[in-house]
Amino acid sequence: MHEFMKPIKSSPTSSTSIINSMASQHYHELLLSTLLFLFISLSTQSHETLVFPVRKDPTTLQYITGIYQRTPLVPVKLLVDIGSGFMWVNCDNHYISSSYRPAQCNSKECALAESMTCNTCNGSPGPNCNNNTCGLFPENSIINLSTTGDVIDDVVLFRSIHGNFATVPHFLFSCGGNNLMEGLASGVDGAVGFGRTKIGIPTQLSSVFNIHPQFALCLSSSPSSNGFVFVGNGGNYKLAPGIDVSSSLMRTPLIINPVSTGGVSFEGETSSEYFIGVSSIKIDGKAVKINTTLLEIDDEGVGGTKISTVTPFTSVETSIYKSVTRVFIKAAEAKKMKSVAPVKPFKACFSSESIKSTRVGPDVPIIDLVFGSEDVYWRVFGANSMVEVKEKGVVCLGLVDGGLSPRTSIVIGGHQLENNFLEFDLATSVLRFSSSLLFRQTTCANFYFGAKP
Ligand SMILES: *[C@@H]1O[C@H](CO)[C@@H](O)[C@H](O)[C@H]1NC(C)=O
Ligand SMILES: *[C@@H]1O[C@H](CO)[C@@H](O)[C@H](O)[C@H]1NC(C)=O
Ligand SMILES: *[C@@H]1O[C@H](CO)[C@@H](O)[C@H](O)[C@H]1NC(C)=O
C-alpha cells in the first residue's frame, strides 16, 4: 500500500452533548418557515432541483442546514462545508435506524466512496462499529480534526424546489463520533459536503435523480432568514421581485487542486474543494502589487484561491494582506473615510459616521477579484467587504491575516459570499457568479418556491 497519511490531530477529551429534542425543535423552525410541508416521494425525473435551506448561526457564524434521515425519520442539523467530499453524521448520538447498511469492503459502494481502508470493530455493533466495512476520514473543518469513520448508507430525505420531498433509500455517507462535534454550532450533528467527489452531494444526487451535477449557493446575511443551496438543473431561479438570477452571471473556470487539502489524504488524491483562478486584485480600479506565485497552485497543492463556507471572513496570506490593506486605506482616505483604532481580528477600521451608505452597503473603495483576462472580475461592494462593529460605531475591512505560508493563499469566506449567487457546474468545471444581489435590489432570502418550471 502506498498510503501517505498526514497525521490526525489527537481527539479532544471533552465532547459536546446534544439534546436531541432541542435539535429537532430548532431544526423545525429552520425548515418550516419557508417550505411547504408536503410529504410526497418523487419518482426519478430529470428536471428535479433539490434545495437545502441554509441558516447562519449568529454565535459561531457557521452556515447550517438540515436533512431528514433513518427509519424512523429524524431531523439532523448539519454544517454546510461546500468543499468537503462527503456527508458525515454523528453516529454515536442516538443513531437508531432499522435501515442503515454498512458498506462491505471491496463493494461497489466502497469504490464509489474511494475508500482506501477496511475497518474492524471490537465494540458493540452499531452504525459506526462494524467488521469488514470500508472507512473514510470525516473532518470537522472548524477545529481541523479528522477521525476514522465507517461508510454506511441509509434513507435520506431531500427537499425538492417544488415543496415536496425526494427520498434516497441508500444514500452513502460516513460516521463521525461525539469527539468530532467540538466547535460546531449548538444542535449540529455532522456536516454536509458539496465537494468534488463521487459521493459528494452534487454527484451522488445527480446519479440518483439523473440531474445535472451542479449546485448553486446563495447565503443569506441574516441569521433570521434562510439562504439556500440548490442541487440540480436550476436555470430557473426566481427571486422576488421577479428577478431571474441565472441570467447575466459572469463565469470563470473551476480549478482542480492536484493535491488533497483534506485533513487526511492519500498520495495522488485530488482536492474536493473549489479553487478559482484569481490573477490580480484591484481596488478602485488600481491593481494591488502581489507576488503572483502565491496565486498559482504549485506541485504540492500549495497556493491559489478557494471558496469556503467554513471560514467566516476571507483569509489571505500575510504579504497579500499587507498590500491589500495598505492600498485600501489609501483609497479610503481619498474618499475622506476616517481611520480609527483597529478592532480585532481586523486591521483597517473606519468611523461609520465618515461613510455614506448605499444600496450595496457602506460606500467604500470597490475591490475586484480579477480572473485571467481583465474583463472577468468578481466585484466586491461594501456589504461584502466591510464588517460593522455596531457598538463601536466602526466598520472594518473584513479580511483576516492568514499567516506567512498558508496552504491556500486566498480563502474566500462566508461574509464575502453572502447575497452573491454562485453556481458551481461540475460537468463543465465552471463557476458562474452574480456579484452582490443587493445591486439588483434583492437578496438570497428572496427565493420564490412552489411553482413548477
Ligand atoms: C468483529 O469480529 C471480531 C472477531 O471475530 C468479533 O470479536 C467482534 O465482535 C466483531 N465485531 C462486530 C461489531 O461484530
Ligand atoms: C484550521 O485550518 C485553517 C487552514 O489551515 C486555518 O486557517 C484555521 O485557523 C485552522 N483552525 C483551527 C481552529 O486550528
Ligand atoms: C513569491 O512567493 C513564492 C512562494 O511563496 C516565494 O517562493 C518567492 O520567494 C516570492 N517572491 C518574492 C519576490 O517575494
CSV table of C-alpha atoms in Angstrom, one decimal, residues 74-402:
chain,number,residue,atom,x,y,z
A,74,VAL,CA,-35.4,12.1,12.3
A,75,PRO,CA,-34.2,15.6,11.5
A,76,VAL,CA,-30.5,16.2,11.6
A,77,LYS,CA,-28.8,19.6,11.5
A,78,LEU,CA,-25.6,19.7,9.5
A,79,LEU,CA,-22.7,22.2,8.9
A,80,VAL,CA,-22.6,23.3,5.3
A,81,ASP,CA,-19.0,22.7,4.1
A,82,ILE,CA,-19.1,23.1,0.3
A,83,GLY,CA,-15.6,21.8,-0.3
A,84,SER,CA,-15.9,18.7,1.8
A,85,GLY,CA,-16.1,15.4,-0.1
A,86,PHE,CA,-19.0,13.7,1.6
A,87,MET,CA,-21.7,13.9,4.3
A,88,TRP,CA,-21.0,12.7,7.8
A,89,VAL,CA,-23.2,12.5,10.8
A,90,ASN,CA,-22.6,11.7,14.5
A,91,CYS,CA,-23.4,8.0,14.7
A,92,ASP,CA,-22.7,8.0,18.5
A,93,ASN,CA,-25.6,10.3,19.3
A,94,HIS,CA,-28.7,8.0,19.4
A,95,TYR,CA,-28.3,6.8,15.8
A,96,ILE,CA,-31.3,4.5,15.8
A,97,SER,CA,-32.4,3.2,12.4
A,98,SER,CA,-33.7,-0.1,11.0
A,99,SER,CA,-32.5,0.7,7.5
A,100,TYR,CA,-28.8,1.5,7.7
A,101,ARG,CA,-26.3,-0.8,5.9
A,102,PRO,CA,-22.5,-0.8,6.4
A,103,ALA,CA,-20.6,-0.7,3.1
A,104,GLN,CA,-18.7,-4.0,2.8
A,105,CYS,CA,-15.1,-3.8,1.9
A,106,ASN,CA,-14.4,-4.1,-1.8
A,107,SER,CA,-18.1,-3.5,-2.7
A,108,LYS,CA,-19.1,-1.0,-5.4
A,109,GLU,CA,-20.2,1.4,-2.6
A,110,CYS,CA,-16.7,1.4,-1.2
A,111,ALA,CA,-15.3,2.0,-4.7
A,112,LEU,CA,-17.7,4.9,-5.2
A,113,ALA,CA,-16.6,6.3,-1.8
A,114,GLU,CA,-13.0,5.9,-3.0
A,115,SER,CA,-12.2,4.4,0.4
A,116,MET,CA,-8.7,3.2,1.0
A,117,THR,CA,-9.3,1.4,4.3
A,118,CYS,CA,-11.2,-1.6,5.6
A,119,ASN,CA,-12.3,-1.2,9.3
A,120,THR,CA,-13.0,-3.7,12.0
A,121,CYS,CA,-14.5,-3.0,15.4
A,122,ASN,CA,-14.5,-4.9,18.7
A,123,GLY,CA,-17.1,-2.8,20.5
A,124,SER,CA,-20.9,-3.4,20.4
A,125,PRO,CA,-22.1,-3.4,16.9
A,126,GLY,CA,-23.7,-0.2,15.6
A,127,PRO,CA,-23.7,2.2,12.6
A,128,ASN,CA,-20.1,3.1,13.4
A,129,CYS,CA,-18.9,-0.2,14.7
A,130,ASN,CA,-18.8,-2.9,12.0
A,131,ASN,CA,-16.4,-5.5,10.7
A,132,ASN,CA,-15.3,-5.7,7.1
A,133,THR,CA,-16.6,-2.2,6.4
A,134,CYS,CA,-14.8,0.4,4.4
A,135,GLY,CA,-13.8,3.7,6.0
A,136,LEU,CA,-13.4,7.4,5.3
A,137,PHE,CA,-11.9,10.2,7.4
A,138,PRO,CA,-14.7,12.6,8.3
A,139,GLU,CA,-13.4,16.0,9.2
A,140,ASN,CA,-14.6,18.8,11.4
A,141,SER,CA,-13.2,21.7,9.4
A,142,ILE,CA,-14.0,24.2,12.2
A,143,ILE,CA,-11.4,22.7,14.5
A,144,ASN,CA,-9.4,20.9,11.8
A,145,LEU,CA,-10.0,17.5,13.4
A,146,SER,CA,-10.3,14.2,11.4
A,147,THR,CA,-11.2,10.8,12.7
A,148,THR,CA,-11.9,7.4,11.1
A,149,GLY,CA,-15.5,6.5,10.3
A,150,ASP,CA,-17.3,3.7,8.7
A,151,VAL,CA,-19.0,4.2,5.3
A,152,ILE,CA,-22.7,3.4,5.6
A,153,ASP,CA,-25.9,4.0,3.7
A,154,ASP,CA,-29.3,4.9,4.9
A,155,VAL,CA,-32.6,6.5,3.9
A,156,VAL,CA,-32.2,10.3,3.4
A,157,LEU,CA,-34.9,12.7,2.5
A,158,PHE,CA,-34.1,15.8,0.5
A,159,ARG,CA,-36.4,18.7,-0.3
A,160,SER,CA,-37.4,19.5,-3.8
A,161,ILE,CA,-37.7,23.1,-5.1
A,162,HIS,CA,-41.4,22.4,-5.6
A,163,GLY,CA,-42.0,21.9,-1.9
A,164,ASN,CA,-42.0,18.1,-2.0
A,165,PHE,CA,-39.6,15.6,-0.5
A,166,ALA,CA,-37.4,13.3,-2.5
A,167,THR,CA,-36.3,10.0,-0.8
A,168,VAL,CA,-33.0,8.4,-1.4
A,169,PRO,CA,-33.2,4.9,0.1
A,170,HIS,CA,-29.4,4.2,0.1
A,171,PHE,CA,-27.6,7.5,0.5
A,172,LEU,CA,-23.9,6.9,1.2
A,173,PHE,CA,-22.2,8.9,3.9
A,174,SER,CA,-19.7,8.4,6.8
A,175,CYS,CA,-20.0,8.2,10.5
A,176,GLY,CA,-18.4,10.6,13.0
A,177,GLY,CA,-18.5,10.3,16.7
A,178,ASN,CA,-19.0,12.6,19.8
A,179,ASN,CA,-15.3,13.5,19.7
A,180,LEU,CA,-15.9,15.2,16.3
A,181,MET,CA,-18.6,17.6,17.5
A,182,GLU,CA,-16.4,20.2,19.2
A,183,GLY,CA,-16.8,23.8,17.9
A,184,LEU,CA,-19.9,23.0,15.8
A,185,ALA,CA,-22.9,25.3,16.4
A,186,SER,CA,-25.4,24.1,19.0
A,187,GLY,CA,-27.6,21.2,17.9
A,188,VAL,CA,-25.4,20.4,14.8
A,189,ASP,CA,-24.7,16.7,14.4
A,190,GLY,CA,-22.4,16.5,11.4
A,191,ALA,CA,-21.5,18.2,8.1
A,192,VAL,CA,-22.7,18.0,4.6
A,193,GLY,CA,-20.1,18.2,1.8
A,194,PHE,CA,-20.8,19.5,-1.7
A,195,GLY,CA,-17.3,18.8,-2.8
A,196,ARG,CA,-16.0,17.3,-6.0
A,197,THR,CA,-16.1,13.5,-5.3
A,198,LYS,CA,-18.4,10.7,-6.4
A,199,ILE,CA,-20.3,10.7,-3.1
A,200,GLY,CA,-20.3,14.4,-2.6
A,201,ILE,CA,-23.9,15.8,-2.7
A,202,PRO,CA,-23.9,17.1,-6.2
A,203,THR,CA,-22.5,14.0,-7.9
A,204,GLN,CA,-24.4,11.4,-5.7
A,205,LEU,CA,-27.7,13.2,-6.2
A,206,SER,CA,-27.0,13.7,-9.8
A,207,SER,CA,-26.7,10.0,-10.3
A,208,VAL,CA,-29.7,9.1,-8.2
A,209,PHE,CA,-32.1,11.7,-9.8
A,210,ASN,CA,-30.4,11.9,-13.2
A,211,ILE,CA,-29.9,15.6,-12.8
A,212,HIS,CA,-27.1,17.9,-13.9
A,213,PRO,CA,-24.1,17.7,-11.5
A,214,GLN,CA,-24.2,21.3,-10.3
A,215,PHE,CA,-25.1,23.3,-7.3
A,216,ALA,CA,-25.9,26.9,-6.6
A,217,LEU,CA,-25.0,28.6,-3.3
A,218,CYS,CA,-26.8,31.7,-2.1
A,219,LEU,CA,-26.1,32.6,1.6
A,220,SER,CA,-28.3,35.0,3.5
A,221,SER,CA,-26.5,37.6,5.6
A,222,SER,CA,-29.3,37.5,8.2
A,223,PRO,CA,-29.5,34.8,10.9
A,224,SER,CA,-33.3,35.2,10.8
A,225,SER,CA,-33.8,34.3,7.1
A,226,ASN,CA,-32.8,31.3,5.1
A,227,GLY,CA,-30.3,31.3,2.2
A,228,PHE,CA,-30.1,28.2,0.1
A,229,VAL,CA,-28.1,25.6,-1.7
A,230,PHE,CA,-29.8,24.2,-4.8
A,231,VAL,CA,-28.7,21.0,-6.4
A,232,GLY,CA,-29.6,20.1,-9.9
A,233,ASN,CA,-30.7,21.6,-13.1
A,234,GLY,CA,-31.6,25.0,-12.0
A,235,GLY,CA,-31.7,27.5,-14.7
A,236,ASN,CA,-35.0,28.8,-13.4
A,237,TYR,CA,-34.2,30.5,-10.1
A,238,LYS,CA,-36.6,33.3,-9.4
A,239,LEU,CA,-36.0,36.0,-6.8
A,240,ALA,CA,-38.6,38.4,-5.6
A,241,PRO,CA,-39.4,40.9,-7.1
A,242,GLY,CA,-39.4,38.9,-10.4
A,243,ILE,CA,-35.7,38.7,-11.0
A,244,ASP,CA,-34.2,35.8,-12.9
A,245,VAL,CA,-30.8,35.5,-11.2
A,246,SER,CA,-29.5,32.9,-13.6
A,247,SER,CA,-29.2,35.5,-16.4
A,248,SER,CA,-26.2,37.8,-16.5
A,249,LEU,CA,-23.8,35.7,-14.5
A,250,MET,CA,-20.0,36.1,-15.0
A,251,ARG,CA,-18.1,32.8,-15.5
A,252,THR,CA,-14.6,31.5,-14.6
A,253,PRO,CA,-13.2,28.0,-14.7
A,254,LEU,CA,-13.1,25.9,-11.5
A,255,ILE,CA,-9.6,24.7,-11.0
A,256,ILE,CA,-8.8,21.2,-9.6
A,257,ASN,CA,-6.0,21.3,-7.0
A,258,PRO,CA,-4.0,18.2,-7.7
A,259,VAL,CA,-3.2,17.6,-4.1
A,260,SER,CA,-5.9,16.9,-1.4
A,261,THR,CA,-6.5,19.7,1.1
A,262,GLY,CA,-8.3,17.4,3.4
A,263,GLY,CA,-7.2,16.6,7.0
A,264,VAL,CA,-6.3,13.0,6.0
A,265,SER,CA,-5.4,12.1,2.4
A,266,PHE,CA,-3.7,9.6,0.2
A,267,GLU,CA,-1.0,10.1,-2.3
A,268,GLY,CA,-2.5,11.0,-5.7
A,269,GLU,CA,-5.8,12.2,-4.2
A,270,THR,CA,-7.0,15.5,-5.7
A,271,SER,CA,-8.7,18.1,-3.6
A,272,SER,CA,-12.5,18.0,-3.4
A,273,GLU,CA,-12.5,21.8,-2.8
A,274,TYR,CA,-13.4,24.6,-5.3
A,275,PHE,CA,-10.5,26.6,-6.5
A,276,ILE,CA,-10.7,29.6,-8.8
A,277,GLY,CA,-8.0,31.4,-10.8
A,278,VAL,CA,-7.8,34.9,-9.3
A,279,SER,CA,-5.0,36.6,-11.3
A,280,SER,CA,-5.0,40.0,-9.7
A,281,ILE,CA,-6.8,42.2,-7.2
A,282,LYS,CA,-7.9,45.8,-7.9
A,283,ILE,CA,-9.0,48.4,-5.5
A,284,ASP,CA,-11.0,51.3,-7.1
A,285,GLY,CA,-9.5,50.2,-10.4
A,286,LYS,CA,-5.9,50.2,-9.2
A,287,ALA,CA,-4.0,46.9,-9.3
A,288,VAL,CA,-2.6,45.8,-5.9
A,289,LYS,CA,1.0,44.6,-6.1
A,290,ILE,CA,1.1,41.0,-5.1
A,291,ASN,CA,3.5,38.1,-5.6
A,292,THR,CA,1.7,36.3,-8.3
A,293,THR,CA,3.4,33.0,-7.5
A,294,LEU,CA,1.1,32.8,-4.4
A,295,LEU,CA,-1.9,32.9,-6.7
A,296,GLU,CA,-0.9,29.8,-8.5
A,297,ILE,CA,-1.3,26.3,-7.1
A,298,ASP,CA,2.1,24.6,-7.0
A,299,ASP,CA,3.0,20.9,-7.4
A,300,GLU,CA,2.4,20.3,-3.7
A,301,GLY,CA,-1.1,21.8,-3.9
A,302,VAL,CA,0.0,25.0,-2.1
A,303,GLY,CA,-1.2,28.4,-3.1
A,304,GLY,CA,-4.2,29.6,-5.1
A,305,THR,CA,-7.7,30.8,-4.2
A,306,LYS,CA,-10.6,28.7,-2.9
A,307,ILE,CA,-14.2,29.3,-1.8
A,308,SER,CA,-15.1,28.2,1.7
A,309,THR,CA,-18.3,28.2,3.7
A,310,VAL,CA,-16.4,27.3,6.9
A,311,THR,CA,-14.2,30.4,7.0
A,312,PRO,CA,-16.3,33.3,8.3
A,313,PHE,CA,-14.1,36.1,6.8
A,314,THR,CA,-11.8,36.0,3.8
A,315,SER,CA,-8.4,34.9,4.9
A,316,VAL,CA,-5.3,35.9,2.8
A,317,GLU,CA,-1.5,35.2,3.1
A,318,THR,CA,0.4,37.9,5.0
A,319,SER,CA,2.1,39.7,2.2
A,320,ILE,CA,-1.2,39.9,0.2
A,321,TYR,CA,-3.0,41.0,3.4
A,322,LYS,CA,-0.5,43.8,3.9
A,323,SER,CA,-0.7,45.1,0.3
A,324,VAL,CA,-4.4,44.9,0.1
A,325,THR,CA,-4.9,46.7,3.4
A,326,ARG,CA,-2.4,49.4,2.5
A,327,VAL,CA,-4.0,50.2,-0.9
A,328,PHE,CA,-7.5,50.0,0.6
A,329,ILE,CA,-6.6,52.5,3.4
A,330,LYS,CA,-5.1,54.9,0.8
A,331,ALA,CA,-8.2,54.7,-1.4
A,332,ALA,CA,-10.4,55.1,1.7
A,333,GLU,CA,-8.5,58.3,2.7
A,334,ALA,CA,-9.2,59.6,-0.8
A,335,LYS,CA,-12.9,59.1,-0.1
A,336,LYS,CA,-12.5,61.0,3.2
A,337,MET,CA,-13.1,58.0,5.3
A,338,LYS,CA,-11.8,58.5,8.8
A,339,SER,CA,-9.4,55.7,10.1
A,340,VAL,CA,-9.9,54.6,13.7
A,341,ALA,CA,-8.2,52.1,16.0
A,342,PRO,CA,-8.5,48.5,14.7
A,343,VAL,CA,-10.9,46.1,16.1
A,344,LYS,CA,-9.6,42.5,16.2
A,345,PRO,CA,-9.2,40.4,14.1
A,346,PHE,CA,-9.4,43.2,11.5
A,347,LYS,CA,-6.8,45.9,10.8
A,348,ALA,CA,-8.4,48.6,8.6
A,349,CYS,CA,-11.2,50.2,10.5
A,350,PHE,CA,-13.1,53.4,9.9
A,351,SER,CA,-15.6,55.6,11.7
A,352,SER,CA,-19.1,54.7,10.5
A,353,GLU,CA,-20.0,58.4,10.6
A,354,SER,CA,-17.5,59.2,7.8
A,355,ILE,CA,-19.0,56.7,5.4
A,356,LYS,CA,-22.2,57.1,3.4
A,357,SER,CA,-24.4,54.1,3.0
A,358,THR,CA,-25.6,52.8,-0.4
A,359,ARG,CA,-27.8,50.0,-1.7
A,360,VAL,CA,-24.8,47.7,-1.8
A,361,GLY,CA,-23.6,48.6,1.7
A,362,PRO,CA,-21.1,51.2,3.0
A,363,ASP,CA,-19.7,53.5,0.3
A,364,VAL,CA,-16.1,52.3,0.4
A,365,PRO,CA,-13.5,51.6,-2.3
A,366,ILE,CA,-14.5,48.7,-4.6
A,367,ILE,CA,-12.5,45.5,-4.6
A,368,ASP,CA,-12.3,43.5,-7.8
A,369,LEU,CA,-11.0,39.9,-7.9
A,370,VAL,CA,-9.9,39.7,-11.5
A,371,PHE,CA,-9.7,36.4,-13.4
A,372,GLY,CA,-7.3,35.9,-16.2
A,373,SER,CA,-8.5,38.4,-18.8
A,374,GLU,CA,-9.3,41.8,-17.4
A,375,ASP,CA,-12.9,41.7,-18.3
A,376,VAL,CA,-13.9,38.9,-15.9
A,377,TYR,CA,-14.0,40.0,-12.3
A,378,TRP,CA,-15.9,39.5,-9.1
A,379,ARG,CA,-16.8,42.9,-7.8
A,380,VAL,CA,-16.9,43.2,-4.0
A,381,PHE,CA,-19.0,46.1,-2.7
A,382,GLY,CA,-19.1,47.4,0.9
A,383,ALA,CA,-21.8,45.0,2.1
A,384,ASN,CA,-19.4,42.1,1.4
A,385,SER,CA,-16.0,43.8,2.0
A,386,MET,CA,-16.9,45.6,5.3
A,387,VAL,CA,-17.9,44.3,8.7
A,388,GLU,CA,-19.9,46.5,11.0
A,389,VAL,CA,-18.9,46.7,14.7
A,390,LYS,CA,-22.1,48.4,15.7
A,391,GLU,CA,-21.4,49.0,19.4
A,392,LYS,CA,-18.2,50.9,18.5
A,393,GLY,CA,-19.6,52.9,15.6
A,394,VAL,CA,-17.0,51.3,13.4
A,395,VAL,CA,-16.8,49.5,10.1
A,396,CYS,CA,-13.8,47.3,9.3
A,397,LEU,CA,-12.4,45.8,6.1
A,398,GLY,CA,-13.5,42.2,6.7
A,399,LEU,CA,-10.2,40.5,5.8
A,400,VAL,CA,-8.0,38.4,8.1
A,401,ASP,CA,-4.3,37.6,8.0
A,402,GLY,CA,-3.9,34.0,7.0
